[in-house]
Coordinates of C-alpha atoms in Angstrom, one line a residue:
X28 CA 78.2 106.6 92.3
X29 CA 80.6 104.4 94.2
X30 CA 79.5 100.8 92.7
X31 CA 82.0 98.6 94.8
X32 CA 83.7 98.5 98.1
X33 CA 87.0 99.2 96.6
X34 CA 85.8 102.6 95.3
X35 CA 84.5 103.3 98.8
X36 CA 87.9 102.5 100.2
X37 CA 89.3 104.8 97.8
X38 CA 87.1 107.8 98.7
X39 CA 87.4 107.5 102.4
X40 CA 91.2 106.9 102.4
X41 CA 91.3 110.2 100.1
X42 CA 89.2 112.0 102.8
X43 CA 91.9 110.9 105.3
X44 CA 94.7 112.2 103.5
X45 CA 92.7 115.6 102.7
X46 CA 92.4 115.6 106.6
X47 CA 96.0 115.7 107.3
X48 CA 96.4 112.0 107.9
X49 CA 100.0 110.7 108.1
X50 CA 98.7 107.3 109.0
X51 CA 95.8 105.6 107.4
X52 CA 94.8 101.8 108.2
X53 CA 92.3 100.0 106.0
X54 CA 91.0 96.8 107.3
X55 CA 88.7 94.1 105.4
X56 CA 87.5 91.4 107.5
X57 CA 85.5 88.7 106.2
X58 CA 84.0 86.4 108.9
X59 CA 82.2 83.7 106.5
X60 CA 81.2 81.5 109.4
X61 CA 79.5 84.4 111.2
X62 CA 78.0 85.9 107.9
X63 CA 79.6 89.5 108.0
X64 CA 82.2 91.6 106.0
X65 CA 83.7 94.5 107.9
X66 CA 85.4 97.6 106.4
X67 CA 87.3 99.7 108.9
X68 CA 89.3 102.7 107.9
X69 CA 91.3 104.6 110.6
X70 CA 93.3 107.9 110.4
X71 CA 95.2 110.2 112.5
X72 CA 94.0 113.3 110.5
X73 CA 92.6 116.4 111.9
X74 CA 89.4 114.7 113.0
X75 CA 85.9 116.3 113.1
X76 CA 84.0 117.7 116.0
X77 CA 80.7 116.2 116.9
X78 CA 78.2 118.3 114.8
X79 CA 80.5 117.8 111.6
X80 CA 80.6 114.1 112.4
X81 CA 76.8 114.0 112.4
X82 CA 76.7 116.0 109.1
X83 CA 78.9 113.8 107.1
X84 CA 76.2 111.2 106.6
X85 CA 74.1 113.8 104.9
X86 CA 74.4 113.7 101.2
X87 CA 73.9 117.5 101.0
X88 CA 76.7 118.3 103.3
X89 CA 80.5 118.6 101.9
X90 CA 83.5 120.4 102.9
X91 CA 84.4 120.3 99.2
X92 CA 84.6 123.2 96.9
X93 CA 84.4 121.3 93.8
X94 CA 80.8 120.2 94.2
X95 CA 77.8 120.7 96.6
X96 CA 77.1 117.1 97.8
X97 CA 79.2 114.8 99.5
X98 CA 78.0 111.2 98.6
X99 CA 80.6 108.8 99.7
X100 CA 79.8 108.3 103.3
X101 CA 76.0 108.3 102.8
X102 CA 76.1 106.0 99.7
X103 CA 78.4 103.5 102.1
X104 CA 75.9 104.0 104.9
X105 CA 73.2 103.2 102.7
X106 CA 74.8 100.1 101.1
X107 CA 75.6 98.8 104.6
X108 CA 72.0 99.2 105.9
X109 CA 70.5 97.6 102.7
X110 CA 72.6 94.5 103.6
X111 CA 71.5 94.4 107.3
X112 CA 74.4 96.0 108.4
X113 CA 75.5 99.4 109.7
X114 CA 77.9 102.5 109.6
X115 CA 79.7 103.9 112.6
X116 CA 81.7 107.0 112.3
X117 CA 83.7 108.3 115.4
X118 CA 86.2 111.1 115.4
X119 CA 87.9 113.6 117.7
X120 CA 89.6 116.8 116.8
X121 CA 93.1 116.6 116.8
X122 CA 93.2 113.0 117.0
X123 CA 91.7 111.3 113.9
X124 CA 88.6 109.7 112.5
X125 CA 87.4 106.0 112.5
X126 CA 84.8 104.6 110.1
X127 CA 83.4 101.1 110.3
X128 CA 80.9 99.7 107.9
X129 CA 79.4 96.2 108.2
X130 CA 77.6 94.1 105.7
X131 CA 75.7 90.8 106.0
X132 CA 77.5 88.5 103.5
X133 CA 74.4 86.7 102.4
X134 CA 72.6 89.8 101.5
X135 CA 71.5 90.3 97.9
X136 CA 72.5 93.8 98.2
X137 CA 76.0 93.1 99.2
X138 CA 78.3 95.6 96.8
X139 CA 81.0 93.5 95.1
X140 CA 84.5 93.9 96.3
X141 CA 85.8 95.5 93.3
X142 CA 89.5 95.9 92.8
X143 CA 90.6 96.4 96.1
X144 CA 94.5 96.0 95.2
X145 CA 94.1 98.8 92.5
X146 CA 92.6 101.0 94.8
X147 CA 95.3 100.5 97.6
X148 CA 98.2 101.0 95.0
X149 CA 96.4 104.0 93.9
X150 CA 96.6 105.4 97.4
X151 CA 100.3 104.3 97.8
X152 CA 101.2 106.2 94.6
X153 CA 99.0 109.1 95.3
X154 CA 100.8 110.0 98.7
X155 CA 103.9 107.8 99.3
X156 CA 104.8 109.8 102.3
X157 CA 101.6 108.7 104.3
X158 CA 101.9 105.2 106.0
X159 CA 99.4 103.0 104.5
X160 CA 98.6 99.7 106.3
X161 CA 96.1 97.4 104.4
X162 CA 95.0 94.4 106.4
X163 CA 92.6 91.7 104.8
X164 CA 91.4 88.9 107.0
X165 CA 89.4 85.9 105.8
X166 CA 88.2 83.6 108.4
X167 CA 91.2 84.3 110.8
X168 CA 93.7 84.2 108.0
X169 CA 95.4 87.5 107.6
X170 CA 97.4 89.2 104.9
X171 CA 99.0 92.8 105.8
X172 CA 100.9 95.2 103.4
X173 CA 102.6 98.1 105.5
X174 CA 104.1 100.8 103.1
X175 CA 106.8 101.4 105.7
X176 CA 108.1 97.8 105.0
X177 CA 108.1 98.4 101.4
X178 CA 109.9 101.9 101.9
X179 CA 112.5 100.0 103.9
X180 CA 113.2 97.9 100.9
X181 CA 112.8 100.8 98.2
X182 CA 114.5 103.5 100.1
X183 CA 112.9 106.5 98.3
X184 CA 109.2 107.1 98.8
X185 CA 108.9 108.5 95.2
X186 CA 109.8 104.7 94.1
X187 CA 106.1 104.0 94.9
X188 CA 105.1 106.0 91.9
X189 CA 107.1 103.8 89.4
X190 CA 104.4 101.9 87.2
X191 CA 106.5 98.8 87.5
X192 CA 106.6 98.9 91.3
X193 CA 102.9 99.5 91.2
X194 CA 102.0 96.7 89.0
X195 CA 104.2 94.3 91.2
X196 CA 102.3 95.7 94.4
X197 CA 99.0 94.9 92.8
X198 CA 99.9 91.4 91.8
X199 CA 101.5 90.7 95.2
X200 CA 98.3 92.0 97.0
X201 CA 96.1 89.9 94.7
X202 CA 98.4 86.8 95.0
X203 CA 98.3 87.0 98.9
X204 CA 94.8 87.8 99.6
X205 CA 94.0 84.8 97.0
X206 CA 96.2 82.7 99.2
X207 CA 94.2 83.3 102.4
X208 CA 91.0 83.0 100.4
X209 CA 92.0 79.5 99.3
X210 CA 93.1 78.3 102.4
X211 CA 90.1 79.2 104.3
X212 CA 87.6 76.5 105.3
X213 CA 84.4 76.8 103.4

């Protein structure tokens, strides 16, 4: 079971890579004044037809051969709905997929955020040739991490697999998300 949002991000983004995505964007938007948390994952992968798009919210449907159920998206949908939010999934064959989940911040059922920096670093390390964009917004203040900018500095995509670089990236992300959180008005 996926116990926090960081694990949902990891699961969805891995699905994007499995669908052939070369560009994946993960957006987390915390609108504390409005009371909403929104997770948006978009990719340029193979996409899905309408029939498949409708089926992926069913826990008994999966394209994986390693198991007979696909629980990631159904669990995310259930979590969002328990929090007074929703899940929207749109996709076009040959274009890509967009998944948006919204959660009421004041809901007792709001899943914990989890270790988002570790999930993003895991994605960077798992496929450094994919362009990963992570954007975290808290009350209008924004932190963005773009793997293209990192690779401009490092030069070699395989450098993202270096444990020292991975650790630095995780700390860099945590520090910068912490900074926009601290400067947000309560």
